[in-house]
XYZ file of C-alpha atoms in Angstrom:
503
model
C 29.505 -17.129 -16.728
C 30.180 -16.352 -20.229
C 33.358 -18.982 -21.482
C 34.737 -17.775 -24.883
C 35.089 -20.153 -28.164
C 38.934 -21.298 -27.577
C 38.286 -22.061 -24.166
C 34.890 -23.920 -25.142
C 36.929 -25.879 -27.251
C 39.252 -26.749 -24.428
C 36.686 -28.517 -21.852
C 35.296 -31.166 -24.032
C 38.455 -33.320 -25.342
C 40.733 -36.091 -25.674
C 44.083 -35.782 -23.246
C 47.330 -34.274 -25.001
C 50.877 -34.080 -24.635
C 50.879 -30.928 -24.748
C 52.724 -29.093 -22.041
C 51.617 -25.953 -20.543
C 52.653 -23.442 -18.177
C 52.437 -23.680 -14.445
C 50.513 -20.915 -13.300
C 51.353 -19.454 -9.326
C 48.487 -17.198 -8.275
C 49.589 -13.616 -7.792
C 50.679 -12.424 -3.905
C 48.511 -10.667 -1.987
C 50.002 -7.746 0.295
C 47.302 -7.747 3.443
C 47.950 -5.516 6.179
C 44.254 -5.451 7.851
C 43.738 -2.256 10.719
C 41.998 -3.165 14.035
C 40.142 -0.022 13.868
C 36.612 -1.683 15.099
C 38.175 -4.998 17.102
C 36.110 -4.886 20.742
C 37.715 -5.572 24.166
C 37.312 -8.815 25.110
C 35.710 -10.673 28.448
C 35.123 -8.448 31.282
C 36.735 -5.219 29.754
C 33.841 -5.784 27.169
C 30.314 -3.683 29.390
C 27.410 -2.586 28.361
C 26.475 -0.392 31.725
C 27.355 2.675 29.929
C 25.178 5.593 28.142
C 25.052 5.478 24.259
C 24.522 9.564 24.578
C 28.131 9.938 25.243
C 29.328 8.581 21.440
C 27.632 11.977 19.891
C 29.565 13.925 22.156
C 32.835 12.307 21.298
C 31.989 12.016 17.400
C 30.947 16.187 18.212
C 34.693 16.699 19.409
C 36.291 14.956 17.242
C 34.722 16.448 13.677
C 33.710 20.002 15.440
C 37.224 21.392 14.482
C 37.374 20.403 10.950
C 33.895 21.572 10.320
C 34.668 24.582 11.620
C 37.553 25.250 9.975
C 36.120 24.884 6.276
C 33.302 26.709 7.484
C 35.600 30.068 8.785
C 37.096 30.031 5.572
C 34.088 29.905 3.493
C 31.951 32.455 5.740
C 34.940 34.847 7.288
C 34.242 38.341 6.666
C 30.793 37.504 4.449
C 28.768 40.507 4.929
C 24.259 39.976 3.776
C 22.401 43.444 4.411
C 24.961 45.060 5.582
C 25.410 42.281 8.328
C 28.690 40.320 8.853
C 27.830 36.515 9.709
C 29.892 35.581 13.149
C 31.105 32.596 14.819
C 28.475 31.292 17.329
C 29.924 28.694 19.960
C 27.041 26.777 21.287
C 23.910 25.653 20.348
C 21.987 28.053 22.609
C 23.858 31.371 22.057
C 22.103 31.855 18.672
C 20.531 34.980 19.419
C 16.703 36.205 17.039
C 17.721 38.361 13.881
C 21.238 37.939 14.573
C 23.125 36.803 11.699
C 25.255 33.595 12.558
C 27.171 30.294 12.282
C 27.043 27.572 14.430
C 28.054 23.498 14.130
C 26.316 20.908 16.028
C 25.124 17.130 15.550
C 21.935 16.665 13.377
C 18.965 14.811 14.897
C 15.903 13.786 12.657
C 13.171 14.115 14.736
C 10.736 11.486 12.692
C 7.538 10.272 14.162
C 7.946 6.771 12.175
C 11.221 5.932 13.564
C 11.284 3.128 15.517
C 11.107 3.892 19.629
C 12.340 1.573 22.248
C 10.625 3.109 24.857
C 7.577 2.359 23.179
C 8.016 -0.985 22.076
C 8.933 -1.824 25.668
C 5.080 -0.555 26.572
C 3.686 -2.488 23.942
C 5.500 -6.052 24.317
C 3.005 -7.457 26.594
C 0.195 -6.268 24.602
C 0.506 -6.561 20.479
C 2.702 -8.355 18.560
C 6.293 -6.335 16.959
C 5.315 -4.328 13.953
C 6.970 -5.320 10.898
C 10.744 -2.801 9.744
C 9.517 0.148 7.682
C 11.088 0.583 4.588
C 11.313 4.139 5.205
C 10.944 6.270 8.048
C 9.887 9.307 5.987
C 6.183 10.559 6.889
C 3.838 11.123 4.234
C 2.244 14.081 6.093
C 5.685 16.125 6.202
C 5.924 16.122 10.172
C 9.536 15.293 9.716
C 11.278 17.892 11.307
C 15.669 18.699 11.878
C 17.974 19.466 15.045
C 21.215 20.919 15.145
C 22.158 19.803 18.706
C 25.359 19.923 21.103
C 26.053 20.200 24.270
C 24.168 23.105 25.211
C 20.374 22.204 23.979
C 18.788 21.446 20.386
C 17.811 23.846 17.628
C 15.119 23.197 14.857
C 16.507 23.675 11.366
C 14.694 25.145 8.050
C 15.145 26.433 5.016
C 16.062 25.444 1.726
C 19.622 24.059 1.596
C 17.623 21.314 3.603
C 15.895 20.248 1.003
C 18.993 19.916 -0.953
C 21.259 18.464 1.089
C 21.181 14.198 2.441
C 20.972 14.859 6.467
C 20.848 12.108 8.520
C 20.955 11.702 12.160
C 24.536 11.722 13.819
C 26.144 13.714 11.286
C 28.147 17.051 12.005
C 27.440 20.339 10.378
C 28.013 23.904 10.462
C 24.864 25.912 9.342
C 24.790 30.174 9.067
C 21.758 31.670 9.131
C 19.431 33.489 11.311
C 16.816 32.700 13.985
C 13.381 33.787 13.489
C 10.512 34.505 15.299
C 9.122 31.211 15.686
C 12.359 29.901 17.606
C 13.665 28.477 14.298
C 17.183 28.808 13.172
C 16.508 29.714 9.107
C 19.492 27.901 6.909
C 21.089 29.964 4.338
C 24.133 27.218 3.654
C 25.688 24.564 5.566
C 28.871 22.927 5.836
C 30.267 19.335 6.026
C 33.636 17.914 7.407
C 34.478 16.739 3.687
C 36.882 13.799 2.597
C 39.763 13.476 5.643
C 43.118 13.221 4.167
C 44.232 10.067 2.401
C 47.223 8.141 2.224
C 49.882 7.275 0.235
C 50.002 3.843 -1.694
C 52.082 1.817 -0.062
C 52.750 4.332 3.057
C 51.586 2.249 6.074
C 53.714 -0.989 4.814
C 56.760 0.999 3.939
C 56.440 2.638 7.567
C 56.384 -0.800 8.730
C 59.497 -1.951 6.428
C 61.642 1.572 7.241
C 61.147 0.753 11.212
C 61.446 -2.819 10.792
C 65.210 -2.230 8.397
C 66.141 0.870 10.825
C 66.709 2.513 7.707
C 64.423 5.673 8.110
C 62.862 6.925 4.838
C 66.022 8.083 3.536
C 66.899 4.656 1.914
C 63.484 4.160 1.105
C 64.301 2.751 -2.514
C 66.860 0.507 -0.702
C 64.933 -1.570 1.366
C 60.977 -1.422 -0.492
C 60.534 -4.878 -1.232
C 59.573 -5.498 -5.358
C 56.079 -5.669 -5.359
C 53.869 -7.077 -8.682
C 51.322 -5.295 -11.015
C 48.015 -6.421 -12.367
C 46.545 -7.524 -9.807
C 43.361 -8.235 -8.730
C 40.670 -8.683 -5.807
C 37.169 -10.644 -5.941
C 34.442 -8.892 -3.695
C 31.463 -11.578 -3.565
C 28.319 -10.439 -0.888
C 25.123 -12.269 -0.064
C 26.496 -16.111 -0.540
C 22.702 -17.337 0.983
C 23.693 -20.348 1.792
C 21.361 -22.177 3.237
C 22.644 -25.720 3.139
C 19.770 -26.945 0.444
C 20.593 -28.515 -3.142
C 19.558 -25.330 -4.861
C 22.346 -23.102 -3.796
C 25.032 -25.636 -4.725
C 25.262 -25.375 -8.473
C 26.234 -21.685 -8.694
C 28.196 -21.947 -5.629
C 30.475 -24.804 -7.267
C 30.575 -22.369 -10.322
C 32.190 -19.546 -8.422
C 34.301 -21.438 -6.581
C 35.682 -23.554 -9.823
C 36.151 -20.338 -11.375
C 38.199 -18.622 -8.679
C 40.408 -22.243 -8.950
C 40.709 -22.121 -12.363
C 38.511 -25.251 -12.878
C 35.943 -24.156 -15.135
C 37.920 -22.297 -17.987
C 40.686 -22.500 -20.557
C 43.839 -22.068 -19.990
C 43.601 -17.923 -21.588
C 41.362 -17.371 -18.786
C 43.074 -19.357 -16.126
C 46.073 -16.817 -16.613
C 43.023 -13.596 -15.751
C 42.085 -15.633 -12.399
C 45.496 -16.170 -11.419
C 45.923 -12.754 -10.996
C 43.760 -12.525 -8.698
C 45.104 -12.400 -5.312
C 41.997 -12.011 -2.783
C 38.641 -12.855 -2.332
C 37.156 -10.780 0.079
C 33.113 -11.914 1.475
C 31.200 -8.878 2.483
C 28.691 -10.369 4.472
C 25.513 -12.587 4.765
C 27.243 -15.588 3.826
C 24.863 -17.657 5.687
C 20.959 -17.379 4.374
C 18.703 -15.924 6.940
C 18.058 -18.096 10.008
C 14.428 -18.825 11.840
C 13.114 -16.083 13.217
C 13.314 -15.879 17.114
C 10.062 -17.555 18.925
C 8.582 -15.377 21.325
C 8.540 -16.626 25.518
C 5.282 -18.306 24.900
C 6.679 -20.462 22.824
C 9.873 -20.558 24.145
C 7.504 -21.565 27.645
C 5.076 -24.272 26.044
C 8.119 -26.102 24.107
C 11.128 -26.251 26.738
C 12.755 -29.206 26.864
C 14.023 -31.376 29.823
C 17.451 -30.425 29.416
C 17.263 -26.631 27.484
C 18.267 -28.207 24.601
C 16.201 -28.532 21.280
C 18.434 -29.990 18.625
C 15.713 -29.415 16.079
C 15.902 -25.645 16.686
C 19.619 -25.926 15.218
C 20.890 -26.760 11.719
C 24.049 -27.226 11.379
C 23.498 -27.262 6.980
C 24.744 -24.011 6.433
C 27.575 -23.239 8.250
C 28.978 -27.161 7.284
C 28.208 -25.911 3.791
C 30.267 -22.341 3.888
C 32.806 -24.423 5.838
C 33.486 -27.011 3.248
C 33.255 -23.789 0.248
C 35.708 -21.747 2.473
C 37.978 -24.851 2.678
C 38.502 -25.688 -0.636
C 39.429 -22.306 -1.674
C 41.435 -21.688 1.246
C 44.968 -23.684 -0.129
C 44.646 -21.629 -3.483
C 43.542 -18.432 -2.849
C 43.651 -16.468 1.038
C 40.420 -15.048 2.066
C 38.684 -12.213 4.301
C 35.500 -12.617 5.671
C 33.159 -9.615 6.945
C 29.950 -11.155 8.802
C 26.859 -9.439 8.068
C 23.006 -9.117 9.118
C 22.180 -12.879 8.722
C 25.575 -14.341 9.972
C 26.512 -15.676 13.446
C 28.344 -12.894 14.755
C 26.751 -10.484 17.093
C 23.260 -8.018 15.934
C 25.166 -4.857 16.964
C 27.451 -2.507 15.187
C 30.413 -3.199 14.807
C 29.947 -7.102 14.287
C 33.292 -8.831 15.641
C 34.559 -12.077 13.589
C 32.378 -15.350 12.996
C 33.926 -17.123 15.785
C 36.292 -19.919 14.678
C 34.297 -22.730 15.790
C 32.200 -22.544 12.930
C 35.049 -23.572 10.786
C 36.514 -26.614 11.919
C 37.879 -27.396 8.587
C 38.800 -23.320 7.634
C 40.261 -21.978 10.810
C 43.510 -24.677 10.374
C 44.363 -22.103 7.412
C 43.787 -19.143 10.413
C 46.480 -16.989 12.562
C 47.199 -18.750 15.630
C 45.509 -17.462 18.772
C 47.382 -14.302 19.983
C 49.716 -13.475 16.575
C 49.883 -10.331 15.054
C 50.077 -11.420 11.614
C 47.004 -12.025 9.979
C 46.328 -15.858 8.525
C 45.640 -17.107 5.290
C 41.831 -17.047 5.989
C 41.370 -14.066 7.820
C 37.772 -13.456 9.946
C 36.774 -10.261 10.476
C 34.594 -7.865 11.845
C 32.383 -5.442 10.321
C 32.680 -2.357 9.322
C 36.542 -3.772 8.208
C 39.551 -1.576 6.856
C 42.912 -2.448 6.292
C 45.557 -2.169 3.047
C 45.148 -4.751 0.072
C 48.002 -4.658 -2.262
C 49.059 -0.819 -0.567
C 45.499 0.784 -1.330
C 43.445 1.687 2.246
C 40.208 -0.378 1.706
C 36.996 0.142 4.128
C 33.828 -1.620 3.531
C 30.980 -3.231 5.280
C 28.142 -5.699 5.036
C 25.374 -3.105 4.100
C 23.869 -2.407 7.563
C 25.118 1.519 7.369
C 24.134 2.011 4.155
C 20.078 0.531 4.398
C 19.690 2.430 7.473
C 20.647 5.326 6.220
C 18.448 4.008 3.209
C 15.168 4.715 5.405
C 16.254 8.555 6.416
C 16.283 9.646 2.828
C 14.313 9.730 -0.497
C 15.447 7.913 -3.451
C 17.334 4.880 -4.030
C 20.782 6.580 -4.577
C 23.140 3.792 -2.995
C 26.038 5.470 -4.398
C 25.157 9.224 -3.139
C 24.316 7.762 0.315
C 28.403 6.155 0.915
C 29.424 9.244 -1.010
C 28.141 11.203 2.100
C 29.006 8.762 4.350
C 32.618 9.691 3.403
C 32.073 13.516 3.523
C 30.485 13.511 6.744
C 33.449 10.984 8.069
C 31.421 8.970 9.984
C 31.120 5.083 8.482
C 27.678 5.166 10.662
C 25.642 7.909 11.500
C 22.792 6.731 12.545
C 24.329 4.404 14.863
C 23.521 4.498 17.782
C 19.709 6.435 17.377
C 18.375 3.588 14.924
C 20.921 1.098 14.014
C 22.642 -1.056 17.056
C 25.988 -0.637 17.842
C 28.359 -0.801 21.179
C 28.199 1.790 23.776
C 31.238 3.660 23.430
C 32.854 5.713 25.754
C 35.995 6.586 24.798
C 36.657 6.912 21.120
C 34.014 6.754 18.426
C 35.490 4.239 15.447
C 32.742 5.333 13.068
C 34.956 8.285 12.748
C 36.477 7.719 9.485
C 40.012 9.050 10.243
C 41.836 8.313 7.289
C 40.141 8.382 3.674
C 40.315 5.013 1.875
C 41.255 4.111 -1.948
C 38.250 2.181 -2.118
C 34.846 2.034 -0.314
C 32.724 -1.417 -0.774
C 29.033 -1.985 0.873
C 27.898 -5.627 0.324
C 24.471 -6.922 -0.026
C 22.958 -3.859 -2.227
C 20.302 -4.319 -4.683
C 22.496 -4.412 -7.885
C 26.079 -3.472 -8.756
C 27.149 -0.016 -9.073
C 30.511 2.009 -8.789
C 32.244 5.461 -9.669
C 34.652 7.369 -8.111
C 34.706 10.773 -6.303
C 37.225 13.193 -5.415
C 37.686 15.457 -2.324
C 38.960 18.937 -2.024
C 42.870 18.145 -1.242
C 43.014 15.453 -4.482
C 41.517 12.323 -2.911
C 40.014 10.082 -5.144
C 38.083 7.075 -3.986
C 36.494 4.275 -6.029
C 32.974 3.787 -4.473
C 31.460 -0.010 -5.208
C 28.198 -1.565 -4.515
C 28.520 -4.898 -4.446
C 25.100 -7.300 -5.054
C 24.203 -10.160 -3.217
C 25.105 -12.971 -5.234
C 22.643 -15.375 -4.233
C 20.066 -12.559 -6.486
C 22.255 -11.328 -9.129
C 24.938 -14.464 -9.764
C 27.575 -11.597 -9.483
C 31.223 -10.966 -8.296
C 33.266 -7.968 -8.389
C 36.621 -7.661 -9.285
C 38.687 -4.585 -8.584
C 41.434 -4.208 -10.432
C 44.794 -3.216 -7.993
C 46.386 -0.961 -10.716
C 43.872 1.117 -11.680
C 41.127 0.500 -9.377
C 38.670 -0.175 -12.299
C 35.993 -2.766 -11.403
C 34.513 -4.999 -13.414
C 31.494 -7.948 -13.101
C 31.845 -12.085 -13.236
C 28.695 -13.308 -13.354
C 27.530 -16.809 -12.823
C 24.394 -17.991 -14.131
C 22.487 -21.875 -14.221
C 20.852 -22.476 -17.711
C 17.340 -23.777 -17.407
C 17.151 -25.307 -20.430
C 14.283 -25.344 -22.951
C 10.794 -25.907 -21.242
C-alpha cells in the first residue's frame, strides 16, 4: 500500500494539540435477496433426479429465447425458402429450413464421468482435475436437446460463439444428410430486465408508509453520495505467521489505522466490505478408507486431524472489523460450508467472537456481520449486486478456449443462468421446483472472487442495461482489494504489499 508524503509525515511524530475532525464511517443501505437460501432439516432431500433442473431452466428461458428469435428470423426467406418455427427437438425435418430452441449439451470425452469413477474406485487411485476438458483430437462434439430427444449441432456460428452445457438457445438452420442439424445463426436469451436504483427499498418504504408511489418524494428517506464498497477474495488464511502481516495491513487500513488523516476521510467512505470466498486456505485433503481403516481411533475422534488455526484466525480478523465497518461473507471452494452449489452460510459456530455482531436466529433483518451463501445477490446502497466465489466461472473455464474471465460472466449474464454447467460438471442441489441459477433480474454489478488477476468493464444489453463486470483476485496472490465506487460504479485497486528489504 502506497501512503503519500503528508500522510508519511503524519505516522512518525511527537503528539499535538491539534484537534481534528471526528470521522463517522458512511451508512451502508443492505437489503440482501434469499434467492439461493436452501430448506432446512427434513424439507432439505436429496432422493430426487438432477435431470429435472434442465427441464425447468428449459421452461423458464424457452419463451424469451423464442421471442428474440421470431423477431429476428420472422418472414426471413434463403433460396427462396422461408425459415419456420419448429417446436421440438425431433420435428426438425432433412432439407427443411428451420428454427428450433433447446438446452446445449457438450458431449466431451474428457469430462469427468461419475459412472466411471464409481467402476474405477476400487481399482486406481482418482485422477488429478483437468484444467480443461477440451480434446486435442477435436472429438468434442454439441447437442441441442429438450424434451423430445437430442440433436448434434455444426456449423460455423459454433465456432464463434462461447457454448457451454446448460445454456438455452435458439438455432435456424437445416438438417443434413448425416442426421446433423447445420447452424446458420443462433440466438441467446440476452440481459433480463434490470431495475431501478433504489426500486426494491422504496417498494419496501411505500408499503411500509401506506403511501403508494404517489408520495414517493414524501416519504424516500435522504440517502448519502460517495460511497464506497471493499470486495476482498482469497484471504488464505491458514493460521501460520506468514499470512499475518498483510492481513493486519488490510485490516488497519479499512480502520483507518495505517494512514493520515487525508486518507482516513477516503476509507470512511467506505461503507462495506464484502469477502467473496476462500477465506480459509485450503484444508488436508480427504484420506481415503484405508487410511481412514488403519488409523481409527477408540472413540472416532482424531484431534490431530483438526486445526482449529484458521478459523480462530478469520474469527479474531472478522471481529475486529466488525464494530467499525458491517460485513458480508460469501464461502467459497476451500471454506467450511457445504462442496455443492449453492454453498449455504459458514455456520455461526465458527465465529464465536463474530456471530455476537449477527441477526438473531429467526429475524428478517440482516445483522451487522452478515453470512451468506454463495452464489449471493441482494441491493448495496440501491444497486442489485450478484456475485460468487469463482466456482461458476472456472468451470465454465474448462468448456472453453482462452482465458477470457470477463467474456465468460459476460455470457453468463446473456444466457441468464449464474451456472450452467451445474448440475452436468459442477455440484449443486437437486432441484425440483424452481431453478435459482436463473438469473431473473439483471444486476448493477456482477463480482466473481478468487480469479487470477483483477479485471473489470461494463456491458450493456439491448433494453439499456448496463452492468459493471469485476474480477476480483485472491488476495493472498495479488495483495489486492477492490473498491467499487456507489456513485458511479467505477472500481478501483488497494493493494497491500510486505517490503523485503535489501538482501
Amino acid at each position: 500500500m502506497d501512503v503519500d508524503k503528508d500522510d508519511a509525515d503524519n505516522l512518525l511524530r511527537s503528539p499535538s494539540d491539534e484537534e481534528y475532525p471526528v470521522l463517522e464511517r458512511q451508512p451502508s443501505y443492505y437489503n440482501p435477496l434469499q434467492t439461493f437460501a436452501l430448506a432446512k432439516g427434513e424439507q432439505k432431500q436429496y432422493q430426487q433426479q438432477y435431470g429435472d433442473m434442465y427441464f425447468l431452466r428449459l421452461a423458464k428461458l424457452k419463451p424469451a429465447v423464442e421471442a428474440l428469435a421470431d423477431e429476428e428470423w420472422k418472414d426471413i426467406e434463403i433460396a427462396g425458402e422461408t425459415v419456420r418455427r419448429v417446436d421440438r427437438v425431433l420435428d426438425v425435418r432433412q432439407g427443411e429450413l428451420c428454427w428450433v430452441a433447446g438446452t446445449v449439451y457438450m458431449d466431451m470425452p474428457l469430462k469427468p464421468n461419475i459412472l466411471d469413477d464409481i467402476s474405477k474406485d476400487h481399482w486406481i487411485s482418482a485422477p488429478p482435475p483437468r484444467e480443461k476438458y477440451l480434446s486435442p483430437t477435436g472429438q468434442d462434439q454439441t447437442m441441442l436437446e429438450d424434451e423430445s430427444g437430442r440433436l448434434r449441432l455444426t456449423g460455423t456460428p459454433l465456432q464463434t460463439s462461447m457454448l457451454v452445457t446448460g445454456c438455452i438457445i435458439a438455432v435456424m438452420g437445416t438438417e443434413n444428410a448425416n442426421g446433423d442439424f447445420e447452424v446458420i445463426d443462433l440466438k441467446i436469451p440476452d440481459l433480463p430486465r434490470q431495475p431501478q436504483r433504489w426500486e426494491r427499498d422504496d417498494a419496501s418504504i411505500a408499503i411500509a408508509n401506506g403511501t403508494g408511489s404517489k408520495r414517493k418524494s414524501d416519504s424516500t428517506p435522504k440517502r448519502p453520495e460517495g460511497g464506497k464498497i471493499a470486495i476482498v477474495s482469497g484471504l488464505g488464511i491458514s493460521g501460520d505467521q506468514g499470512d499475518t502481516l498483510t492481513l493486519d495491513l488490510l485490516m488497519e487500513y479499512l480502520l483507518g489505522e495505517a494512514c493520515g488523516p487525508s486518507e482516513q476521510s477516503s476509507v470512511s467512505k467506505i461503507s462495506r466490505l464484502i469477502i467473496a470466498g476462500n477465506s480459509i486456505s485450503e484444508g488436508t485433503p480427504l484420506a481415503s478408507r484405508e487410511d481412514e481403516r488403519r488409523a481409527s481411533k477408540k472413540y472416532g475422534y482424531d484431534s490431530s486431524a483438526y486445526n482449529p488455526a484458521p478459523t480462530t484466525r478469520l474469527d479474531d480478523f472478522l471481529a475486529t472489523l466488525l464494530p467499525s465497518i458491517p460485513i458480508t461473507l460469501i464461502p467459497g471452494e476451500s471454506d467450511p460450508a457445504n462442496v455443492s452449489m449453492p454453498q449455504q452460510p459458514i455456520h455461526p459456530a465458527m465465529f464465536p467472537r463474530s456471530r455476537n455482531y449477527a441477526a438473531m436466529p429467526g429475524s428478517t433483518e440482516p445483522g451487522w456481520f452478515d453470512s451468506v451463501t454463495n452464489p449471493w445477490e441482494g441491493d448495496v446502497d440501491g444497486w442489485r449486486m450478484l456475485g460468487n466465489g469463482g466456482q461458476p466461472i472456472d468451470d465454465v473455464f474448462k468448456y472453453v478456449e482462452g482465458d477470457e474471465r470477463l467474456e465468460m460472466m459476460e455470457c453468463l449474464l446473456r444466457w441468464r443462468c449464474g451456472a450452467p454447467t451445474a448440475p452436468d460438471t459442477l455440484w449443486c442441489y437437486p432441484f425440483q421446483d424452481k431453478d435459482p441459477f436463473v438469473i431473473e433480474e439483471c444486476p448493477h454489478v456482477f463480482f466473481v472472487g478468487n480469479q487470477p488477476r483483477y479485471d473489470t468493464t461494463v456491458i450493456e444489453g439491448p433494453a439499456g442495461q448496463s452492468v459493471r463486470l469485476t474480477c476480483v483476485p485472491k488476495f493472498r496472490e495479488s495483495g489486492e482489494m477492490v473498491l467499487l465506487d456507489t456513485d458511479t460504479l467505477e472500481t478501483e485497486i488497494v493493494r497491500f504489499d510486505v517490503y523485503e528489504g535489501e538482501p
